[in-house]
XYZ file of C-alpha atoms in Angstrom:
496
model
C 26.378 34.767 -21.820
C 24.795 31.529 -21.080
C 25.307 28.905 -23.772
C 23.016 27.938 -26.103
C 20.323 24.524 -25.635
C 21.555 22.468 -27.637
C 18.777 21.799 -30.457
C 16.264 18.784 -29.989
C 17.801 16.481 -32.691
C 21.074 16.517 -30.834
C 19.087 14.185 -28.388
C 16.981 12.547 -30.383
C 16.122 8.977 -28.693
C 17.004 5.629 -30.696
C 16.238 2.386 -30.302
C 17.476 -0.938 -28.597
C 15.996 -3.874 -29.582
C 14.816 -5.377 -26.479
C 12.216 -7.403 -25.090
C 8.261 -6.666 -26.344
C 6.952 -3.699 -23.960
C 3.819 -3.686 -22.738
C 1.675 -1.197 -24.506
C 0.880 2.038 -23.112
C -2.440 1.162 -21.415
C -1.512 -2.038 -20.374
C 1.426 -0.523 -18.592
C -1.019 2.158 -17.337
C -3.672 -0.778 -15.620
C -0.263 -2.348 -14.272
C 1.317 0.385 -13.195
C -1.791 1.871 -10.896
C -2.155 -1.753 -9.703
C 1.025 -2.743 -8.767
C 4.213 -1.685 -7.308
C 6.046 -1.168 -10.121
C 6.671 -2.439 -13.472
C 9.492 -4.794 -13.628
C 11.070 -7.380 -16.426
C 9.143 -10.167 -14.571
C 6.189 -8.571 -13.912
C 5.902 -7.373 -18.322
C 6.708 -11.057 -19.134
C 4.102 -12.166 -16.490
C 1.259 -9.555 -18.318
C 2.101 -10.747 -21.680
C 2.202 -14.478 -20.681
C -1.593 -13.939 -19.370
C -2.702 -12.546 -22.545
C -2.403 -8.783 -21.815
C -2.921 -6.777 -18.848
C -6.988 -7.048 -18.452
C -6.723 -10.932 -18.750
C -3.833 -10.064 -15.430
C -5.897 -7.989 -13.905
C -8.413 -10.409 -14.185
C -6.669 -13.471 -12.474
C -5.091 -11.119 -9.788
C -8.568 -10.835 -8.215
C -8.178 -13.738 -7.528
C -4.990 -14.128 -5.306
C -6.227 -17.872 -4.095
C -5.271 -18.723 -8.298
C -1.652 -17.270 -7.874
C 1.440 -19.031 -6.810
C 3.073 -17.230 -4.887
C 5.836 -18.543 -3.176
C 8.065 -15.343 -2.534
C 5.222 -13.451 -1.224
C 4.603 -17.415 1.309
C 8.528 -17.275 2.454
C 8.519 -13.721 3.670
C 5.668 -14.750 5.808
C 7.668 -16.920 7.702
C 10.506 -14.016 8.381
C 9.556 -12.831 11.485
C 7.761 -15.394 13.655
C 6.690 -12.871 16.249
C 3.671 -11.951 13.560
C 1.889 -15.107 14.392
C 2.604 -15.105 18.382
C -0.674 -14.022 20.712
C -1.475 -11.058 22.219
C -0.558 -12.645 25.449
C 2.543 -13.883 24.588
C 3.657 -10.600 23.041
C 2.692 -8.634 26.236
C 4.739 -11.152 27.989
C 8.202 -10.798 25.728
C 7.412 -6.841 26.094
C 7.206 -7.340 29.526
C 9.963 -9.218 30.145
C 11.889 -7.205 27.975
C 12.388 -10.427 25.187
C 11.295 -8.219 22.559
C 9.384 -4.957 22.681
C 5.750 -4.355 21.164
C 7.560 -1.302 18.919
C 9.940 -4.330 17.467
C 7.412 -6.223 16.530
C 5.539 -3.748 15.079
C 8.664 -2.624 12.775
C 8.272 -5.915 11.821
C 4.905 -5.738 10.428
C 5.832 -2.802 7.987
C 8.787 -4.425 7.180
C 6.733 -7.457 6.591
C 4.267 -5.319 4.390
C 7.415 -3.768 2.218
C 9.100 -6.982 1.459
C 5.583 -8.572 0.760
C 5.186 -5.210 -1.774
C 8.107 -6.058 -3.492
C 7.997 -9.766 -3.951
C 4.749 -11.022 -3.856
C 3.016 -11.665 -7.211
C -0.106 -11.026 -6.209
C 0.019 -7.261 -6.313
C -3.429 -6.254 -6.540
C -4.229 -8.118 -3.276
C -1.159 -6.059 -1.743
C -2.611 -2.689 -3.333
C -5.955 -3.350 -1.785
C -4.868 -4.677 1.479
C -2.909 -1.266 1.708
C -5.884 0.605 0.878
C -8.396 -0.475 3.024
C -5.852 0.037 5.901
C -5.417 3.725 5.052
C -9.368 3.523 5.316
C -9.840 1.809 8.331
C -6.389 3.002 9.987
C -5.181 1.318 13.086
C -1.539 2.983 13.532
C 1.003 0.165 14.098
C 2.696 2.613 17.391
C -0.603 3.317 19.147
C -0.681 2.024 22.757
C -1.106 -1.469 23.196
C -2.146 -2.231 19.890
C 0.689 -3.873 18.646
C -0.743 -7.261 20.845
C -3.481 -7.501 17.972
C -1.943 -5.328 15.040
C -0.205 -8.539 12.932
C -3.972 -10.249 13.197
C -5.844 -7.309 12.188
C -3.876 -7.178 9.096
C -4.261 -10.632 8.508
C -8.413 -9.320 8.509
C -8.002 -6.670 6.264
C -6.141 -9.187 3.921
C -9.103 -11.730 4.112
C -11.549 -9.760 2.554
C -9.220 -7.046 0.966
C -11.060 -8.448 -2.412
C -14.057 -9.729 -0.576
C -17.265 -7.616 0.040
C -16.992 -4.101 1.971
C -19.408 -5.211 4.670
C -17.453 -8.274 5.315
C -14.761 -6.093 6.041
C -16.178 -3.692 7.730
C -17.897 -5.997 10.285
C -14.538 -7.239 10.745
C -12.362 -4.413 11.251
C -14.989 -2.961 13.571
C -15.285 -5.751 15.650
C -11.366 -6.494 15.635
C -9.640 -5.846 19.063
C -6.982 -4.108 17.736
C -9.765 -0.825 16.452
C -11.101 -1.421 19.805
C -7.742 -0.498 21.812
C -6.769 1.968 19.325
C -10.537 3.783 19.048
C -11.191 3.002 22.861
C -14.227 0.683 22.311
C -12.083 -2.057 24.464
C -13.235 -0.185 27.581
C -16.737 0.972 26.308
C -19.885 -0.143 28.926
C -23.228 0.059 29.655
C -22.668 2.337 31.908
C -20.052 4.644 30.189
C -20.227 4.242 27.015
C -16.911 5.295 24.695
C -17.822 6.862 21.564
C -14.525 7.271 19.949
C -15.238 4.374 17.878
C -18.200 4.811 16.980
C -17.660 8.697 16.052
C -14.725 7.441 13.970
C -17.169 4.526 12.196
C -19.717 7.098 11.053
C -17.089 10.077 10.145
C -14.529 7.944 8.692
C -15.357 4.314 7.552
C -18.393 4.853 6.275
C -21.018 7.861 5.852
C -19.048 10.553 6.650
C -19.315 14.260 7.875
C -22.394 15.988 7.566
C -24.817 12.159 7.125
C -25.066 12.219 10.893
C -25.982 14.189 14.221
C -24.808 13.865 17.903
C -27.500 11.678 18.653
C -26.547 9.109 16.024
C -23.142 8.844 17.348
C -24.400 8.050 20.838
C -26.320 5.440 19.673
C -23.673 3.901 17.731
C -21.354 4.049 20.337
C -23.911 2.176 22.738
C -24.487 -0.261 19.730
C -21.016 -1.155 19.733
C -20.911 -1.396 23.618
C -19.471 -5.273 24.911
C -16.711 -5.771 22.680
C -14.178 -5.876 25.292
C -10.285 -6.351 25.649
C -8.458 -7.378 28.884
C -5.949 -4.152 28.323
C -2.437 -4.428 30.296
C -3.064 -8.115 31.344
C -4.428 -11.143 29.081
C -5.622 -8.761 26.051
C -8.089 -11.619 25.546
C -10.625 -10.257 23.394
C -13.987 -11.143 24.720
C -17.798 -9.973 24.362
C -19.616 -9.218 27.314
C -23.070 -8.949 27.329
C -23.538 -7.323 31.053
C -21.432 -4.823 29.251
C -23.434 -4.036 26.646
C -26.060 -0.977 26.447
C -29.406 -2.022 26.252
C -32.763 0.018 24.832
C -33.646 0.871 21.310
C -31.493 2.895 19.331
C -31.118 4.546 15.878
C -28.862 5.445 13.925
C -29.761 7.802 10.848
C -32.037 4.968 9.191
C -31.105 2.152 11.108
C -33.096 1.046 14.475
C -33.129 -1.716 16.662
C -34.562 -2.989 19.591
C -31.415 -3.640 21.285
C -32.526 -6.069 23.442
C -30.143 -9.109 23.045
C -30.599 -12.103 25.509
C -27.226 -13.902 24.861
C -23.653 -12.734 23.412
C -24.988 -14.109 19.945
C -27.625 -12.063 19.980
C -25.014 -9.022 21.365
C -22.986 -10.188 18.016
C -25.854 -10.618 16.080
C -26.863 -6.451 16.202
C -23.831 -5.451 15.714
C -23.645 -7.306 12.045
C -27.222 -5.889 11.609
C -25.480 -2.405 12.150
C -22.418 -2.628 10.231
C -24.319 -4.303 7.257
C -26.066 -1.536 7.402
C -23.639 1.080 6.998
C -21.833 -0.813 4.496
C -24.429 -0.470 2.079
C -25.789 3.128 2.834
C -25.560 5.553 -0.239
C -23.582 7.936 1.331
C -20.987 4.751 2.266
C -21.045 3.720 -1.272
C -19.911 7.355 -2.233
C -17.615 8.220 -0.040
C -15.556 4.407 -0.945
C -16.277 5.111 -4.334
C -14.626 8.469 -4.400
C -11.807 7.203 -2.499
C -10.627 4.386 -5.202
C -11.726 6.946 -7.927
C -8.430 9.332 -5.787
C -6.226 6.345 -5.476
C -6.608 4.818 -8.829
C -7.417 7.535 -11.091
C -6.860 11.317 -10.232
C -7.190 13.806 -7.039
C -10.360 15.404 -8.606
C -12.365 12.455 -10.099
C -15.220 13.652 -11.734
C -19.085 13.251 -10.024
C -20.053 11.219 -12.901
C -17.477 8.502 -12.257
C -17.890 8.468 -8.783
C -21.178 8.117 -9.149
C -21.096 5.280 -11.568
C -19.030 3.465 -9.101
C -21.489 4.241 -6.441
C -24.573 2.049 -8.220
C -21.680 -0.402 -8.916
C -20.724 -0.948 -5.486
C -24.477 -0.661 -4.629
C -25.395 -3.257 -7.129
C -23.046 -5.904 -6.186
C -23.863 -5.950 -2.548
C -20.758 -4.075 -1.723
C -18.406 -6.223 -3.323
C -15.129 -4.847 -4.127
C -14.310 -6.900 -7.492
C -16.957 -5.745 -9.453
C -16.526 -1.776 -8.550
C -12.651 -2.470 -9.794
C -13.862 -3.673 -12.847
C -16.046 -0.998 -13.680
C -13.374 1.475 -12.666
C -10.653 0.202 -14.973
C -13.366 -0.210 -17.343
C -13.746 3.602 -17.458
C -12.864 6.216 -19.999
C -11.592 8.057 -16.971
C -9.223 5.862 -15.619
C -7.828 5.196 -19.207
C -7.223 8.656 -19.536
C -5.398 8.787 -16.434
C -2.094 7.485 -17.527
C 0.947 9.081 -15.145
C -1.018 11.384 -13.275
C -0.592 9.749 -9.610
C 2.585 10.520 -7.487
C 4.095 7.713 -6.088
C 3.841 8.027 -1.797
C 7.078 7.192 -0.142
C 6.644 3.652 0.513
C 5.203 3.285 -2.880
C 8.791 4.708 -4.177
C 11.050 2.698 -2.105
C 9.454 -0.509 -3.105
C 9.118 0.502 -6.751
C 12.875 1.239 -6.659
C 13.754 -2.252 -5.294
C 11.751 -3.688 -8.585
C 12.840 -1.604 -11.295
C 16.485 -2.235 -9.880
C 16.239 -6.013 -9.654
C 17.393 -5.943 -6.049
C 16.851 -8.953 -4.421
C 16.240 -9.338 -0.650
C 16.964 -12.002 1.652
C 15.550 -13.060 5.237
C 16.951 -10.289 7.822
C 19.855 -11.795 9.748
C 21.394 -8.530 11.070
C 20.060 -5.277 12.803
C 20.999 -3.473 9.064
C 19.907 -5.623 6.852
C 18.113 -4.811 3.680
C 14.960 -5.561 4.550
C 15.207 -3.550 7.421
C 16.685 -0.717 6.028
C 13.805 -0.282 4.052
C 11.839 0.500 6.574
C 14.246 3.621 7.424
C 14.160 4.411 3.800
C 10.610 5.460 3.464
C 10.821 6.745 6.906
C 12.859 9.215 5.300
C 11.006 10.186 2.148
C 7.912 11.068 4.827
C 5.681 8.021 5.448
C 6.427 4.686 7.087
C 3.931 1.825 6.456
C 0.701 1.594 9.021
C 2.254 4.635 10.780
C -0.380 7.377 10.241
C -1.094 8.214 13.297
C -4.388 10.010 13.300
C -7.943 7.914 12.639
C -8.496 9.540 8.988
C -5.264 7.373 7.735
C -2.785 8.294 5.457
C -3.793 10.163 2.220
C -4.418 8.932 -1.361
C -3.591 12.397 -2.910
C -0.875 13.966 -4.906
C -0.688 17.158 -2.768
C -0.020 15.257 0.106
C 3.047 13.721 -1.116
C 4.772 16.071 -3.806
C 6.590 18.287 -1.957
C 9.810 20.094 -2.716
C 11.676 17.931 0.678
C 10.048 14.415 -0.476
C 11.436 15.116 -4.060
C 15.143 15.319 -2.449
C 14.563 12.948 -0.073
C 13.360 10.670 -3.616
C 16.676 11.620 -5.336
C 19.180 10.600 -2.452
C 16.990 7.394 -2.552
C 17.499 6.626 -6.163
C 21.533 7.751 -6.342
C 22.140 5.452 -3.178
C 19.784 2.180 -4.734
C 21.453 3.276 -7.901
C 24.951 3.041 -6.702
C 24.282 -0.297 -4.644
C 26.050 1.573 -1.368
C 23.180 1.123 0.887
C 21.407 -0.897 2.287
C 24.066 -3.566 1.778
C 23.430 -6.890 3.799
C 21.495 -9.758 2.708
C 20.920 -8.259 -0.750
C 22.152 -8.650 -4.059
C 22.393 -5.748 -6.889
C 23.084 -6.070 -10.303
C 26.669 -5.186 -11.035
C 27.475 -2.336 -13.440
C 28.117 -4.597 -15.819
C 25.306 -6.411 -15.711
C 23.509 -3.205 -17.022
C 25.114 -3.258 -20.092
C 23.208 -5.340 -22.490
C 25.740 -5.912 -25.647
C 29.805 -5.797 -25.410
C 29.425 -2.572 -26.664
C 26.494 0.014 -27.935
C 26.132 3.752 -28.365
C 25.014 5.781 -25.421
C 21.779 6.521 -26.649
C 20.889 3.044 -27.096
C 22.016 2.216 -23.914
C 19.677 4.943 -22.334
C 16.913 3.102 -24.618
C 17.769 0.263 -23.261
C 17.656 1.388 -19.299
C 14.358 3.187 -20.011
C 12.926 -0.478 -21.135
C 14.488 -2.024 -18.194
C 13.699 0.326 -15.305
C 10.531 2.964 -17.108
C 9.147 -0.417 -19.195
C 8.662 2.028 -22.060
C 11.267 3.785 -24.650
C 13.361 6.567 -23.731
C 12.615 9.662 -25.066
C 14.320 13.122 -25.904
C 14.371 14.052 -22.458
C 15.607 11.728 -20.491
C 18.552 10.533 -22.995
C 19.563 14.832 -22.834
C 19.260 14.090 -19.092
C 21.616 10.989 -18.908
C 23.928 12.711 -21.376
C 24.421 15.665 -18.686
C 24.399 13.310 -16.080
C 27.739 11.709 -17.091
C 28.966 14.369 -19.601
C 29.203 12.604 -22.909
C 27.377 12.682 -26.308
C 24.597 10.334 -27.656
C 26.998 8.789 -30.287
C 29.408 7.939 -27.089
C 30.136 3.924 -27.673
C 29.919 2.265 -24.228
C 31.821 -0.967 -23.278
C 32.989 -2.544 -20.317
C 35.962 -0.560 -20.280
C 34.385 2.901 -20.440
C 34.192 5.290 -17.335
C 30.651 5.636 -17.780
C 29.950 1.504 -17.317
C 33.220 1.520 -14.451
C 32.602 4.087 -12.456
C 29.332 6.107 -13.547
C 26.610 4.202 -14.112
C 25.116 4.814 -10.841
C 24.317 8.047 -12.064
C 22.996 6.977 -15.420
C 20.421 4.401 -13.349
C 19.450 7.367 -10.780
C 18.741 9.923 -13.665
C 16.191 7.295 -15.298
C 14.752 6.505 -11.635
C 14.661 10.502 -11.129
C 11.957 10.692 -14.292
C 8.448 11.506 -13.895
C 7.869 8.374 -15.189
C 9.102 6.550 -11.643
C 8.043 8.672 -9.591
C 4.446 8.186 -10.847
C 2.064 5.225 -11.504
């Protein structure tokens, strides 16, 4: 005969008197906006005035110091080196094009986890899902650091802005073959891809329209395998009027400006289509709120990005302005990246510049390689996916746990990082288990513990809620790896 649950009361959560928490929708607007909740990040919230007045300044990044997030810029120097130059190392065998790519997601985790301007990271990540250039596609690591450095411009800026740039950028054009589009055979990957994907979508246009828009976006060339100078040509370009569901032109430009000129006409248009405003509306309303957003939200979002000339500020506004997203508290699942860097912040664990092949900062690249998605890596043109289904399955869960019991234990990664020692975790010479647990929840969860998770933590290290805890105890010597893991192994980590 199986013994019997214990009954609730026998786990019934106390209380440690910590620091203030945030309150549950504050957490909420921080937690969908950031990655992860931390001690610093709370005390940053509540210094602001709560987490709207936070939000608020976080749009704009330019009014946030940020000196972390400015020293891991400087961490791998081959991020600011030319196209040229990097074809030359590559080459010459200095340093290979997949290297320096690693070190553009490794740049984007560490920037994740130390920046304090998390809503610029957030977005930058998003709008690279949308408008994916995969960091292992051929050749396009000679122009992949730059086009991120794009997508971060106007991350916060207007959609048109950045969808003129990322279109134009030479690293779309060697990924969605527009670097070798001409006159006289024109590519249409890219302009396929610009309709279907970044804009309109399936079903708003015919073949026609995608011919024309791939002679539109004829002339922005690359020299591939030799200078990967980015140029446009005009005796390249397709000439003869052209339309594109609503949008027609002469297309009869007379200089490169003029070349330039149509294809801002085009893009501008397509940025503020309807169908455009939807389909970007729907996607923030998957991200930010739930997998099945209702039409009414979407919609609302739809006039908002509509009304504000495709800026992105105000349509963030209105969404965490919504009834919707308020209701929406732990309903998104963490993606793998998302988890790895959200582990490094509830944990405290500090990274340093890389000095070796395994050091932290590296490691971390491996680590959401193994829960399922690296950074950038997606390596189809619809980029990787915003949904819960996509990233909730029974082998990422594992894959989550080994992740949390090895963070939790400090074992590994283990160079150029520093992890809170055992000790460190306890917060009084000595407390009851239960309030420790409380106390753990505050520190890694930002909220209290509950029944749950102190039953949890009890099983985890077999002893009782009345179980005193001091430095001395097996529990704080040799255990509390798994007390740590079993908090990070909560629903509440492993959503935002």
């Amino acid at each position: 005969m199986p013994a019997a649950a214990p009954p609730a009361r026998a786990y019934r959560p106390r209380r440690f008197d910590g620091r203030p928490l945030l309150t549950p929708g504050d957490r909420h607007l921080v937690g969908r906006f950031s990655y992860g909740l931390s001690p610093a990040l709370g005390a940053e919230v509540r210094k602001a005035g709560g987490a709207a007045a936070w939000f608020e300044r976080q749009l704009e990044p330019d009014r946030v110091a940020d000196p972390a997030g400015d020293d891991v810029d400087t961490w791998w120097p081959s991020l600011r080196r030319g196209p040229k130059e990097l074809w030359t190392r590559n080459v010459e065998e200095v340093e290979g094009g997949w290297e320096v790519m690693q070190s553009l997601q490794r740049h984007a985790l560490a920037r994740r986890t130390v920046s304090r301007r998390q809503v610029h990271e957030v977005m930058t990540e998003f709008w690279q899902h949308l408008l994916n250039v995969p960091v292992h596609s051929d050749g396009s690591f000679t122009h992949r650091a730059s086009y991120d450095r794009a997508v971060r411009q106007h991350a916060l800026g207007s959609f048109a802005d950045l969808l003129h740039a990322t279109t134009t950028h030479p690293a779309m054009g060697i990924f969605l073959s527009n670097a070798v589009s001409t006159r006289k055979h024109p590519n249409e990957n890219l302009g396929r891809e610009l309709l279907e994907l970044h804009t309109v979508g399936r079903g708003a246009y015919t073949e026609d329209d995608v011919k024309a828009s791939a002679r539109i976006l004829t002339g922005w060339r690359v020299d591939l395998w030799r200078t990967w100078e980015a140029t446009y040509s005009l005796e390249d370009h397709w000439t003869g009027p052209v339309q594109v569901i609503g949008f027609t032109d002469d297309n009869a430009p007379r200089t490169e400006a003029e070349g330039r000129a149509l294809t801002r006409r085009y893009t501008d248009y397509l940025a503020r289509h309807p169908s455009t405003a939807e389909r970007v509306a729907r996607r923030l309303a998957v991200k930010f709120v739930g997998d099945a957003p209702s039409e009414a939200l979407v919609a609302m979002l739809a006039r908002t990005y509509l009304r504000a000339d495709t800026a992105v500020r105000p349509v963030l506004r209105a969404l965490v302005a919504s009834d919707e997203f308020r209701a929406a508290r732990g309903s998104k699942v963490r993606d793998p990246a998302e988890d790895v860097v959200a582990t490094y912040r509830a944990l405290g664990v500090r990274i340093a510049r890389p000095t070796q092949g395994d050091s932290a900062v590296n490691a971390m690249l491996w680590q959401a390689a193994n829960l399922g998605a690296e950074p950038y890596a997606w390596p189809t043109p619809d980029g990787q996916p915003v949904d819960n289904r996509s990233w909730a399955s029974p082998s990422r869960m594992l894959a989550s746990l080994d992740l949390h019991y090895s963070m939790s234990g400090a074992w590994w990664p283990s160079k150029d990082v520093t992890y809170r020692t055992d000790r460190q975790w306890l917060p009084r010479r000595s407390l009851r288990f239960d309030l420790l647990v409380d106390h753990l929840s505050q520190q890694l969860l930002g909220r209290r513990s509950t029944s749950a998770l102190l039953r949890a933590c009890c099983e985890s290290v077999d002893v009782t809620p009345a179980t005193v805890m001091d430095a001395e105890h097996g529990v704080v010597k040799w255990n509390m790896h798994r007390v740590l893991a079993t908090v990070l192994d909560s629903p509440a980590h492993l959503t935002r």
